[in-house]
mmCIF file with all atom_site columns, C-alpha atoms in Angstrom:
data_model
loop_
_atom_site.group_PDB
_atom_site.id
_atom_site.type_symbol
_atom_site.label_atom_id
_atom_site.label_alt_id
_atom_site.label_comp_id
_atom_site.label_asym_id
_atom_site.label_entity_id
_atom_site.label_seq_id
_atom_site.pdbx_PDB_ins_code
_atom_site.Cartn_x
_atom_site.Cartn_y
_atom_site.Cartn_z
_atom_site.occupancy
_atom_site.B_iso_or_equiv
_atom_site.pdbx_formal_charge
_atom_site.auth_seq_id
_atom_site.auth_comp_id
_atom_site.auth_asym_id
_atom_site.auth_atom_id
_atom_site.pdbx_PDB_model_num
ATOM 1   C CA . MET A 1 1   ? -12.155 -79.128  0.874   1.00 44.00 ? 1   MET A CA 1
ATOM 2   C CA . ALA A 1 2   ? -12.435 -77.127  -2.356  1.00 50.00 ? 2   ALA A CA 1
ATOM 3   C CA . LYS A 1 3   ? -12.072 -79.169  -5.543  1.00 53.00 ? 3   LYS A CA 1
ATOM 4   C CA . THR A 1 4   ? -10.566 -77.218  -8.439  1.00 58.00 ? 4   THR A CA 1
ATOM 5   C CA . ASP A 1 5   ? -9.291  -79.781  -10.952 1.00 72.00 ? 5   ASP A CA 1
ATOM 6   C CA . ARG A 1 6   ? -11.453 -80.742  -13.936 1.00 76.00 ? 6   ARG A CA 1
ATOM 7   C CA . ILE A 1 7   ? -12.084 -84.370  -12.939 1.00 78.00 ? 7   ILE A CA 1
ATOM 8   C CA . ASP A 1 8   ? -13.335 -83.432  -9.473  1.00 78.00 ? 8   ASP A CA 1
ATOM 9   C CA . ALA A 1 9   ? -15.341 -80.517  -10.867 1.00 79.00 ? 9   ALA A CA 1
ATOM 10  C CA . LYS A 1 10  ? -17.099 -82.783  -13.377 1.00 83.00 ? 10  LYS A CA 1
ATOM 11  C CA . THR A 1 11  ? -17.769 -85.384  -10.689 1.00 85.00 ? 11  THR A CA 1
ATOM 12  C CA . LEU A 1 12  ? -19.269 -82.808  -8.331  1.00 81.00 ? 12  LEU A CA 1
ATOM 13  C CA . ALA A 1 13  ? -21.363 -81.353  -11.152 1.00 84.00 ? 13  ALA A CA 1
ATOM 14  C CA . HIS A 1 14  ? -22.706 -84.845  -11.902 1.00 87.00 ? 14  HIS A CA 1
ATOM 15  C CA . VAL A 1 15  ? -23.486 -85.464  -8.226  1.00 85.00 ? 15  VAL A CA 1
ATOM 16  C CA . ALA A 1 16  ? -25.363 -82.170  -8.034  1.00 81.00 ? 16  ALA A CA 1
ATOM 17  C CA . SER A 1 17  ? -27.416 -83.159  -11.080 1.00 85.00 ? 17  SER A CA 1
ATOM 18  C CA . VAL A 1 18  ? -28.568 -86.526  -9.709  1.00 88.00 ? 18  VAL A CA 1
ATOM 19  C CA . ILE A 1 19  ? -28.967 -85.866  -5.976  1.00 82.00 ? 19  ILE A CA 1
ATOM 20  C CA . ASP A 1 20  ? -32.015 -84.102  -4.595  1.00 77.00 ? 20  ASP A CA 1
ATOM 21  C CA . LEU A 1 21  ? -30.274 -81.090  -3.064  1.00 69.00 ? 21  LEU A CA 1
ATOM 22  C CA . VAL A 1 22  ? -31.902 -78.516  -0.795  1.00 66.00 ? 22  VAL A CA 1
ATOM 23  C CA . PRO A 1 23  ? -31.959 -75.179  -2.675  1.00 67.00 ? 23  PRO A CA 1
ATOM 24  C CA . PHE A 1 24  ? -30.296 -72.172  -1.130  1.00 66.00 ? 24  PHE A CA 1
ATOM 25  C CA . GLN A 1 25  ? -32.706 -70.075  0.915   1.00 66.00 ? 25  GLN A CA 1
ATOM 26  C CA . PRO A 1 26  ? -31.711 -66.380  0.885   1.00 70.00 ? 26  PRO A CA 1
ATOM 27  C CA . LEU A 1 27  ? -32.479 -64.346  3.987   1.00 75.00 ? 27  LEU A CA 1
ATOM 28  C CA . ASP A 1 28  ? -35.591 -62.212  3.878   1.00 81.00 ? 28  ASP A CA 1
ATOM 29  C CA . ALA A 1 29  ? -35.496 -58.530  4.846   1.00 86.00 ? 29  ALA A CA 1
ATOM 30  C CA . ASP A 1 30  ? -36.220 -59.167  8.538   1.00 87.00 ? 30  ASP A CA 1
ATOM 31  C CA . ALA A 1 31  ? -33.574 -61.882  8.792   1.00 88.00 ? 31  ALA A CA 1
ATOM 32  C CA . ALA A 1 32  ? -31.033 -59.689  6.990   1.00 91.00 ? 32  ALA A CA 1
ATOM 33  C CA . LYS A 1 33  ? -31.699 -56.921  9.491   1.00 94.00 ? 33  LYS A CA 1
ATOM 34  C CA . LEU A 1 34  ? -31.390 -59.382  12.363  1.00 95.00 ? 34  LEU A CA 1
ATOM 35  C CA . ARG A 1 35  ? -28.041 -60.581  10.995  1.00 94.00 ? 35  ARG A CA 1
ATOM 36  C CA . GLN A 1 36  ? -26.680 -57.022  11.150  1.00 96.00 ? 36  GLN A CA 1
ATOM 37  C CA . TYR A 1 37  ? -27.769 -56.607  14.767  1.00 96.00 ? 37  TYR A CA 1
ATOM 38  C CA . LYS A 1 38  ? -26.409 -60.022  15.725  1.00 95.00 ? 38  LYS A CA 1
ATOM 39  C CA . SER A 1 39  ? -23.088 -59.180  14.067  1.00 95.00 ? 39  SER A CA 1
ATOM 40  C CA . ARG A 1 40  ? -22.998 -55.905  16.020  1.00 97.00 ? 40  ARG A CA 1
ATOM 41  C CA . ARG A 1 41  ? -23.758 -57.789  19.234  1.00 96.00 ? 41  ARG A CA 1
ATOM 42  C CA . ASP A 1 42  ? -20.934 -60.256  18.594  1.00 95.00 ? 42  ASP A CA 1
ATOM 43  C CA . HIS A 1 43  ? -18.490 -57.389  18.005  1.00 97.00 ? 43  HIS A CA 1
ATOM 44  C CA . LEU A 1 44  ? -19.560 -55.615  21.177  1.00 97.00 ? 44  LEU A CA 1
ATOM 45  C CA . VAL A 1 45  ? -19.242 -58.775  23.282  1.00 96.00 ? 45  VAL A CA 1
ATOM 46  C CA . GLN A 1 46  ? -15.766 -59.400  21.910  1.00 96.00 ? 46  GLN A CA 1
ATOM 47  C CA . ASN A 1 47  ? -14.663 -55.791  22.386  1.00 97.00 ? 47  ASN A CA 1
ATOM 48  C CA . ILE A 1 48  ? -15.963 -55.662  25.958  1.00 97.00 ? 48  ILE A CA 1
ATOM 49  C CA . ALA A 1 49  ? -14.061 -58.829  26.829  1.00 96.00 ? 49  ALA A CA 1
ATOM 50  C CA . THR A 1 50  ? -10.896 -57.430  25.215  1.00 96.00 ? 50  THR A CA 1
ATOM 51  C CA . GLU A 1 51  ? -11.149 -54.127  27.061  1.00 96.00 ? 51  GLU A CA 1
ATOM 52  C CA . LYS A 1 52  ? -11.702 -55.872  30.387  1.00 96.00 ? 52  LYS A CA 1
ATOM 53  C CA . GLN A 1 53  ? -8.577  -57.939  29.794  1.00 95.00 ? 53  GLN A CA 1
ATOM 54  C CA . ARG A 1 54  ? -6.654  -54.775  28.913  1.00 94.00 ? 54  ARG A CA 1
ATOM 55  C CA . ARG A 1 55  ? -7.901  -53.029  32.064  1.00 93.00 ? 55  ARG A CA 1
ATOM 56  C CA . ARG A 1 56  ? -6.226  -55.638  34.266  1.00 92.00 ? 56  ARG A CA 1
ATOM 57  C CA . GLN A 1 57  ? -2.856  -54.572  32.904  1.00 92.00 ? 57  GLN A CA 1
ATOM 58  C CA . LEU A 1 58  ? -3.315  -50.869  33.584  1.00 92.00 ? 58  LEU A CA 1
ATOM 59  C CA . ILE A 1 59  ? -1.968  -49.167  36.684  1.00 92.00 ? 59  ILE A CA 1
ATOM 60  C CA . ASP A 1 60  ? -2.541  -45.475  35.967  1.00 94.00 ? 60  ASP A CA 1
ATOM 61  C CA . PRO A 1 61  ? -5.857  -44.305  37.544  1.00 93.00 ? 61  PRO A CA 1
ATOM 62  C CA . MET A 1 62  ? -6.715  -41.966  34.674  1.00 95.00 ? 62  MET A CA 1
ATOM 63  C CA . LEU A 1 63  ? -6.299  -44.704  32.065  1.00 94.00 ? 63  LEU A CA 1
ATOM 64  C CA . ARG A 1 64  ? -8.351  -47.126  34.131  1.00 95.00 ? 64  ARG A CA 1
ATOM 65  C CA . ALA A 1 65  ? -11.124 -44.538  34.506  1.00 95.00 ? 65  ALA A CA 1
ATOM 66  C CA . ASP A 1 66  ? -11.075 -43.858  30.781  1.00 95.00 ? 66  ASP A CA 1
ATOM 67  C CA . LEU A 1 67  ? -11.299 -47.560  30.030  1.00 95.00 ? 67  LEU A CA 1
ATOM 68  C CA . ASP A 1 68  ? -14.116 -47.994  32.552  1.00 96.00 ? 68  ASP A CA 1
ATOM 69  C CA . ALA A 1 69  ? -16.100 -45.288  30.766  1.00 97.00 ? 69  ALA A CA 1
ATOM 70  C CA . HIS A 1 70  ? -15.526 -46.980  27.429  1.00 97.00 ? 70  HIS A CA 1
ATOM 71  C CA . ILE A 1 71  ? -16.617 -50.379  28.798  1.00 97.00 ? 71  ILE A CA 1
ATOM 72  C CA . GLU A 1 72  ? -19.729 -48.828  30.322  1.00 97.00 ? 72  GLU A CA 1
ATOM 73  C CA . TYR A 1 73  ? -20.576 -47.177  26.987  1.00 97.00 ? 73  TYR A CA 1
ATOM 74  C CA . MET A 1 74  ? -20.239 -50.479  25.116  1.00 98.00 ? 74  MET A CA 1
ATOM 75  C CA . GLU A 1 75  ? -22.318 -52.330  27.712  1.00 98.00 ? 75  GLU A CA 1
ATOM 76  C CA . ARG A 1 76  ? -25.132 -49.801  27.263  1.00 98.00 ? 76  ARG A CA 1
ATOM 77  C CA . ALA A 1 77  ? -24.881 -50.230  23.488  1.00 98.00 ? 77  ALA A CA 1
ATOM 78  C CA . LEU A 1 78  ? -24.946 -54.010  23.946  1.00 97.00 ? 78  LEU A CA 1
ATOM 79  C CA . HIS A 1 79  ? -28.113 -53.763  26.022  1.00 97.00 ? 79  HIS A CA 1
ATOM 80  C CA . ARG A 1 80  ? -29.809 -51.681  23.297  1.00 97.00 ? 80  ARG A CA 1
ATOM 81  C CA . VAL A 1 81  ? -28.765 -54.095  20.557  1.00 97.00 ? 81  VAL A CA 1
ATOM 82  C CA . GLU A 1 82  ? -29.952 -57.119  22.521  1.00 96.00 ? 82  GLU A CA 1
ATOM 83  C CA . GLN A 1 83  ? -33.312 -55.443  23.062  1.00 97.00 ? 83  GLN A CA 1
ATOM 84  C CA . VAL A 1 84  ? -33.710 -54.950  19.311  1.00 96.00 ? 84  VAL A CA 1
ATOM 85  C CA . ILE A 1 85  ? -32.722 -58.592  18.723  1.00 96.00 ? 85  ILE A CA 1
ATOM 86  C CA . SER A 1 86  ? -35.366 -59.734  21.216  1.00 95.00 ? 86  SER A CA 1
ATOM 87  C CA . ASP A 1 87  ? -37.994 -57.695  19.365  1.00 95.00 ? 87  ASP A CA 1
ATOM 88  C CA . LEU A 1 88  ? -36.904 -59.033  15.956  1.00 94.00 ? 88  LEU A CA 1
ATOM 89  C CA . ILE A 1 89  ? -36.998 -62.703  16.939  1.00 94.00 ? 89  ILE A CA 1
ATOM 90  C CA . LYS A 1 90  ? -40.310 -62.442  18.773  1.00 91.00 ? 90  LYS A CA 1
ATOM 91  C CA . ASP A 1 91  ? -43.103 -64.480  17.156  1.00 88.00 ? 91  ASP A CA 1
ATOM 92  C CA . THR A 1 92  ? -40.717 -66.252  14.757  1.00 92.00 ? 92  THR A CA 1
ATOM 93  C CA . PRO A 1 93  ? -41.057 -70.048  14.319  1.00 91.00 ? 93  PRO A CA 1
ATOM 94  C CA . GLN A 1 94  ? -37.578 -70.448  15.828  1.00 92.00 ? 94  GLN A CA 1
ATOM 95  C CA . ALA A 1 95  ? -38.635 -68.535  18.940  1.00 92.00 ? 95  ALA A CA 1
ATOM 96  C CA . ARG A 1 96  ? -41.773 -70.636  19.329  1.00 91.00 ? 96  ARG A CA 1
ATOM 97  C CA . ILE A 1 97  ? -39.929 -73.957  19.183  1.00 91.00 ? 97  ILE A CA 1
ATOM 98  C CA . ALA A 1 98  ? -37.229 -72.594  21.502  1.00 88.00 ? 98  ALA A CA 1
ATOM 99  C CA . GLN A 1 99  ? -39.822 -72.131  24.240  1.00 85.00 ? 99  GLN A CA 1
ATOM 100 C CA . THR A 1 100 ? -40.061 -75.906  24.552  1.00 86.00 ? 100 THR A CA 1
ATOM 101 C CA . ILE A 1 101 ? -36.379 -76.424  25.452  1.00 91.00 ? 101 ILE A CA 1
ATOM 102 C CA . LYS A 1 102 ? -34.498 -75.023  28.434  1.00 91.00 ? 102 LYS A CA 1
ATOM 103 C CA . GLY A 1 103 ? -31.316 -73.222  27.443  1.00 91.00 ? 103 GLY A CA 1
ATOM 104 C CA . VAL A 1 104 ? -32.284 -72.047  23.962  1.00 93.00 ? 104 VAL A CA 1
ATOM 105 C CA . GLY A 1 105 ? -32.226 -68.272  24.385  1.00 93.00 ? 105 GLY A CA 1
ATOM 106 C CA . PRO A 1 106 ? -32.189 -65.182  22.133  1.00 93.00 ? 106 PRO A CA 1
ATOM 107 C CA . VAL A 1 107 ? -28.612 -65.697  20.935  1.00 93.00 ? 107 VAL A CA 1
ATOM 108 C CA . MET A 1 108 ? -29.283 -69.259  19.794  1.00 95.00 ? 108 MET A CA 1
ATOM 109 C CA . ILE A 1 109 ? -32.573 -68.224  18.192  1.00 95.00 ? 109 ILE A CA 1
ATOM 110 C CA . ALA A 1 110 ? -30.920 -65.375  16.281  1.00 95.00 ? 110 ALA A CA 1
ATOM 111 C CA . THR A 1 111 ? -28.133 -67.715  15.205  1.00 93.00 ? 111 THR A CA 1
ATOM 112 C CA . MET A 1 112 ? -30.616 -70.256  13.856  1.00 93.00 ? 112 MET A CA 1
ATOM 113 C CA . ILE A 1 113 ? -32.371 -67.575  11.823  1.00 93.00 ? 113 ILE A CA 1
ATOM 114 C CA . CYS A 1 114 ? -29.222 -65.874  10.480  1.00 92.00 ? 114 CYS A CA 1
ATOM 115 C CA . GLU A 1 115 ? -26.686 -68.667  10.148  1.00 92.00 ? 115 GLU A CA 1
ATOM 116 C CA . LEU A 1 116 ? -28.713 -71.869  9.945   1.00 91.00 ? 116 LEU A CA 1
ATOM 117 C CA . PRO A 1 117 ? -31.591 -71.292  7.481   1.00 89.00 ? 117 PRO A CA 1
ATOM 118 C CA . GLU A 1 118 ? -31.405 -75.006  6.559   1.00 90.00 ? 118 GLU A CA 1
ATOM 119 C CA . LEU A 1 119 ? -32.932 -75.898  9.939   1.00 91.00 ? 119 LEU A CA 1
ATOM 120 C CA . GLY A 1 120 ? -36.073 -77.927  9.289   1.00 90.00 ? 120 GLY A CA 1
ATOM 121 C CA . HIS A 1 121 ? -35.146 -78.594  5.647   1.00 89.00 ? 121 HIS A CA 1
ATOM 122 C CA . LEU A 1 122 ? -32.522 -81.314  6.240   1.00 88.00 ? 122 LEU A CA 1
ATOM 123 C CA . ASN A 1 123 ? -32.623 -84.740  7.840   1.00 91.00 ? 123 ASN A CA 1
ATOM 124 C CA . ARG A 1 124 ? -31.171 -85.375  11.286  1.00 91.00 ? 124 ARG A CA 1
ATOM 125 C CA . LYS A 1 125 ? -27.789 -86.630  10.062  1.00 90.00 ? 125 LYS A CA 1
ATOM 126 C CA . ALA A 1 126 ? -27.300 -83.776  7.609   1.00 90.00 ? 126 ALA A CA 1
ATOM 127 C CA . ILE A 1 127 ? -28.126 -81.037  10.125  1.00 92.00 ? 127 ILE A CA 1
ATOM 128 C CA . ALA A 1 128 ? -25.741 -82.564  12.679  1.00 92.00 ? 128 ALA A CA 1
ATOM 129 C CA . LYS A 1 129 ? -22.952 -82.650  10.091  1.00 91.00 ? 129 LYS A CA 1
ATOM 130 C CA . LEU A 1 130 ? -23.700 -79.103  8.980   1.00 91.00 ? 130 LEU A CA 1
ATOM 131 C CA . VAL A 1 131 ? -23.229 -77.814  12.524  1.00 92.00 ? 131 VAL A CA 1
ATOM 132 C CA . GLY A 1 132 ? -20.210 -80.053  13.118  1.00 90.00 ? 132 GLY A CA 1
ATOM 133 C CA . VAL A 1 133 ? -21.483 -82.284  15.930  1.00 90.00 ? 133 VAL A CA 1
ATOM 134 C CA . ALA A 1 134 ? -21.758 -85.564  14.018  1.00 81.00 ? 134 ALA A CA 1
ATOM 135 C CA . PRO A 1 135 ? -19.026 -88.192  14.516  1.00 75.00 ? 135 PRO A CA 1
ATOM 136 C CA . LEU A 1 136 ? -17.217 -88.736  11.223  1.00 65.00 ? 136 LEU A CA 1
ATOM 137 C CA . ASN A 1 137 ? -15.088 -91.689  10.128  1.00 61.00 ? 137 ASN A CA 1
ATOM 138 C CA . ARG A 1 138 ? -11.342 -91.392  9.585   1.00 58.00 ? 138 ARG A CA 1
ATOM 139 C CA . ASP A 1 139 ? -10.866 -94.555  7.541   1.00 53.00 ? 139 ASP A CA 1
ATOM 140 C CA . SER A 1 140 ? -8.484  -95.237  4.670   1.00 56.00 ? 140 SER A CA 1
ATOM 141 C CA . GLY A 1 141 ? -7.982  -98.676  3.157   1.00 57.00 ? 141 GLY A CA 1
ATOM 142 C CA . LEU A 1 142 ? -7.460  -101.145 5.998   1.00 57.00 ? 142 LEU A CA 1
ATOM 143 C CA . PHE A 1 143 ? -6.940  -98.330  8.502   1.00 51.00 ? 143 PHE A CA 1
ATOM 144 C CA . ALA A 1 144 ? -9.915  -97.605  10.749  1.00 58.00 ? 144 ALA A CA 1
ATOM 145 C CA . GLY A 1 145 ? -9.483  -94.386  12.673  1.00 54.00 ? 145 GLY A CA 1
ATOM 146 C CA . ARG A 1 146 ? -11.400 -93.173  15.664  1.00 62.00 ? 146 ARG A CA 1
ATOM 147 C CA . ARG A 1 147 ? -14.630 -91.337  14.892  1.00 63.00 ? 147 ARG A CA 1
ATOM 148 C CA . THR A 1 148 ? -14.497 -87.672  15.845  1.00 68.00 ? 148 THR A CA 1
ATOM 149 C CA . THR A 1 149 ? -16.513 -84.495  15.305  1.00 69.00 ? 149 THR A CA 1
ATOM 150 C CA . TRP A 1 150 ? -14.969 -81.831  13.109  1.00 62.00 ? 150 TRP A CA 1
ATOM 151 C CA . GLY A 1 151 ? -15.856 -79.198  10.535  1.00 72.00 ? 151 GLY A CA 1
ATOM 152 C CA . GLY A 1 152 ? -19.237 -77.520  10.337  1.00 81.00 ? 152 GLY A CA 1
ATOM 153 C CA . ARG A 1 153 ? -20.280 -73.939  10.951  1.00 88.00 ? 153 ARG A CA 1
ATOM 154 C CA . ALA A 1 154 ? -18.472 -72.334  13.839  1.00 90.00 ? 154 ALA A CA 1
ATOM 155 C CA . GLY A 1 155 ? -21.134 -69.740  14.698  1.00 91.00 ? 155 GLY A CA 1
ATOM 156 C CA . PRO A 1 156 ? -24.072 -72.129  15.147  1.00 92.00 ? 156 PRO A CA 1
ATOM 157 C CA . ARG A 1 157 ? -21.830 -74.654  16.900  1.00 93.00 ? 157 ARG A CA 1
ATOM 158 C CA . SER A 1 158 ? -20.660 -72.051  19.436  1.00 93.00 ? 158 SER A CA 1
ATOM 159 C CA . ALA A 1 159 ? -24.220 -70.933  20.185  1.00 94.00 ? 159 ALA A CA 1
ATOM 160 C CA . LEU A 1 160 ? -25.343 -74.557  20.362  1.00 94.00 ? 160 LEU A CA 1
ATOM 161 C CA . TYR A 1 161 ? -22.614 -75.312  22.902  1.00 95.00 ? 161 TYR A CA 1
ATOM 162 C CA . MET A 1 162 ? -23.799 -72.567  25.267  1.00 95.00 ? 162 MET A CA 1
ATOM 163 C CA . SER A 1 163 ? -27.403 -73.764  24.956  1.00 95.00 ? 163 SER A CA 1
ATOM 164 C CA . ALA A 1 164 ? -26.366 -77.379  25.547  1.00 95.00 ? 164 ALA A CA 1
ATOM 165 C CA . VAL A 1 165 ? -24.529 -76.456  28.767  1.00 96.00 ? 165 VAL A CA 1
ATOM 166 C CA . THR A 1 166 ? -27.755 -75.029  30.208  1.00 95.00 ? 166 THR A CA 1
ATOM 167 C CA . ALA A 1 167 ? -29.992 -77.744  28.726  1.00 95.00 ? 167 ALA A CA 1
ATOM 168 C CA . ALA A 1 168 ? -27.818 -80.474  30.255  1.00 95.00 ? 168 ALA A CA 1
ATOM 169 C CA . ARG A 1 169 ? -28.559 -78.974  33.677  1.00 95.00 ? 169 ARG A CA 1
ATOM 170 C CA . TYR A 1 170 ? -32.201 -77.970  33.412  1.00 95.00 ? 170 TYR A CA 1
ATOM 171 C CA . ASP A 1 171 ? -34.090 -79.432  30.411  1.00 94.00 ? 171 ASP A CA 1
ATOM 172 C CA . HIS A 1 172 ? -36.424 -82.291  31.305  1.00 93.00 ? 172 HIS A CA 1
ATOM 173 C CA . LEU A 1 173 ? -35.291 -84.371  28.310  1.00 93.00 ? 173 LEU A CA 1
ATOM 174 C CA . LEU A 1 174 ? -31.633 -83.467  27.885  1.00 95.00 ? 174 LEU A CA 1
ATOM 175 C CA . LYS A 1 175 ? -30.660 -83.471  31.558  1.00 96.00 ? 175 LYS A CA 1
ATOM 176 C CA . PRO A 1 176 ? -31.480 -87.198  32.058  1.00 96.00 ? 176 PRO A CA 1
ATOM 177 C CA . PHE A 1 177 ? -29.795 -87.962  28.717  1.00 96.00 ? 177 PHE A CA 1
ATOM 178 C CA . TYR A 1 178 ? -26.594 -86.192  29.812  1.00 96.00 ? 178 TYR A CA 1
ATOM 179 C CA . GLU A 1 179 ? -26.628 -87.782  33.256  1.00 96.00 ? 179 GLU A CA 1
ATOM 180 C CA . SER A 1 180 ? -27.127 -91.262  31.764  1.00 96.00 ? 180 SER A CA 1
ATOM 181 C CA . LEU A 1 181 ? -24.034 -90.800  29.593  1.00 95.00 ? 181 LEU A CA 1
ATOM 182 C CA . ILE A 1 182 ? -21.981 -89.654  32.588  1.00 96.00 ? 182 ILE A CA 1
ATOM 183 C CA . GLY A 1 183 ? -23.317 -92.591  34.606  1.00 96.00 ? 183 GLY A CA 1
ATOM 184 C CA . ARG A 1 184 ? -22.080 -94.979  31.912  1.00 94.00 ? 184 ARG A CA 1
ATOM 185 C CA . GLY A 1 185 ? -18.581 -93.571  32.249  1.00 95.00 ? 185 GLY A CA 1
ATOM 186 C CA . LYS A 1 186 ? -18.546 -91.247  29.242  1.00 93.00 ? 186 LYS A CA 1
ATOM 187 C CA . PRO A 1 187 ? -16.214 -88.229  29.512  1.00 93.00 ? 187 PRO A CA 1
ATOM 188 C CA . LYS A 1 188 ? -18.051 -84.973  30.235  1.00 93.00 ? 188 LYS A CA 1
ATOM 189 C CA . LYS A 1 189 ? -16.856 -83.365  27.010  1.00 91.00 ? 189 LYS A CA 1
ATOM 190 C CA . LEU A 1 190 ? -18.107 -86.293  24.930  1.00 91.00 ? 190 LEU A CA 1
ATOM 191 C CA . ALA A 1 191 ? -21.428 -86.298  26.792  1.00 95.00 ? 191 ALA A CA 1
ATOM 192 C CA . LEU A 1 192 ? -21.856 -82.578  26.167  1.00 95.00 ? 192 LEU A CA 1
ATOM 193 C CA . VAL A 1 193 ? -21.197 -83.005  22.441  1.00 93.00 ? 193 VAL A CA 1
ATOM 194 C CA . ALA A 1 194 ? -23.851 -85.734  22.437  1.00 94.00 ? 194 ALA A CA 1
ATOM 195 C CA . VAL A 1 195 ? -26.255 -83.267  24.073  1.00 96.00 ? 195 VAL A CA 1
ATOM 196 C CA . MET A 1 196 ? -25.401 -80.711  21.393  1.00 95.00 ? 196 MET A CA 1
ATOM 197 C CA . ARG A 1 197 ? -26.154 -83.244  18.682  1.00 95.00 ? 197 ARG A CA 1
ATOM 198 C CA . LYS A 1 198 ? -29.436 -84.319  20.284  1.00 96.00 ? 198 LYS A CA 1
ATOM 199 C CA . LEU A 1 199 ? -30.440 -80.685  20.820  1.00 96.00 ? 199 LEU A CA 1
ATOM 200 C CA . ILE A 1 200 ? -29.932 -79.652  17.188  1.00 95.00 ? 200 ILE A CA 1
ATOM 201 C CA . VAL A 1 201 ? -31.747 -82.787  16.009  1.00 95.00 ? 201 VAL A CA 1
ATOM 202 C CA . ILE A 1 202 ? -34.712 -81.927  18.257  1.00 95.00 ? 202 ILE A CA 1
ATOM 203 C CA . LEU A 1 203 ? -34.748 -78.320  17.043  1.00 95.00 ? 203 LEU A CA 1
ATOM 204 C CA . ASN A 1 204 ? -34.564 -79.497  13.437  1.00 94.00 ? 204 ASN A CA 1
ATOM 205 C CA . ALA A 1 205 ? -37.488 -81.898  13.874  1.00 94.00 ? 205 ALA A CA 1
ATOM 206 C CA . ARG A 1 206 ? -39.654 -79.331  15.653  1.00 93.00 ? 206 ARG A CA 1
ATOM 207 C CA . MET A 1 207 ? -38.813 -76.702  13.030  1.00 93.00 ? 207 MET A CA 1
ATOM 208 C CA . ARG A 1 208 ? -39.903 -79.126  10.305  1.00 92.00 ? 208 ARG A CA 1
ATOM 209 C CA . GLU A 1 209 ? -43.176 -79.752  12.159  1.00 91.00 ? 209 GLU A CA 1
ATOM 210 C CA . ALA A 1 210 ? -43.743 -75.998  12.552  1.00 88.00 ? 210 ALA A CA 1
ATOM 211 C CA . MET A 1 211 ? -43.214 -75.407  8.814   1.00 87.00 ? 211 MET A CA 1
ATOM 212 C CA . ALA A 1 212 ? -45.541 -78.264  7.936   1.00 87.00 ? 212 ALA A CA 1
ATOM 213 C CA . MET A 1 213 ? -48.273 -76.874  10.175  1.00 82.00 ? 213 MET A CA 1
ATOM 214 C CA . SER A 1 214 ? -47.784 -73.405  8.690   1.00 78.00 ? 214 SER A CA 1
ATOM 215 C CA . ALA A 1 215 ? -48.043 -74.806  5.149   1.00 74.00 ? 215 ALA A CA 1
ATOM 216 C CA . THR A 1 216 ? -51.330 -76.578  5.888   1.00 76.00 ? 216 THR A CA 1
ATOM 217 C CA . ALA A 1 217 ? -52.872 -73.679  7.813   1.00 65.00 ? 217 ALA A CA 1
#
């Protein structure tokens, strides 16, 4: 979506000068440290999954044993990294609001801190678009396309999906919402995306409330 020609550049510069934009919020030292541990966790999870897939193709006992040892080593490292992540996110505003919703665990909390610092600073429509769970128009002239979700940040959206799967089964607010959509004949995938959107909107609103309370304290 990059705009590089002069006309578009001038138009975007004008828009930025007249619209009340949310300033960029750089990560503090604790969040920067958390980002490194979360990145390490993501790499370990991916590598473990890759090695387990590779193991299924091996026949030689020695190679399988060697791969088993490597997988075991990475799983121990993953456990240590996840323990550090749990310690780093403890007592954060994101962790406190996560306690109110079933399904929002350490991975989602760390993702909110590292990859979604705008949480609580944007309105409900903007945060949904930022994550990529807001239905967007595909219209041009007289053509009216079907509204679909696309774009957004892949990392937060992936973590949000996993949280929504659990929330749709166990959360006292999101479970009835999901079941009502299914009862009205909505496809399960569409209903789950709706849960994702509602979940991030709830988290955004509660994060805003937490920041407001902190500012007045």
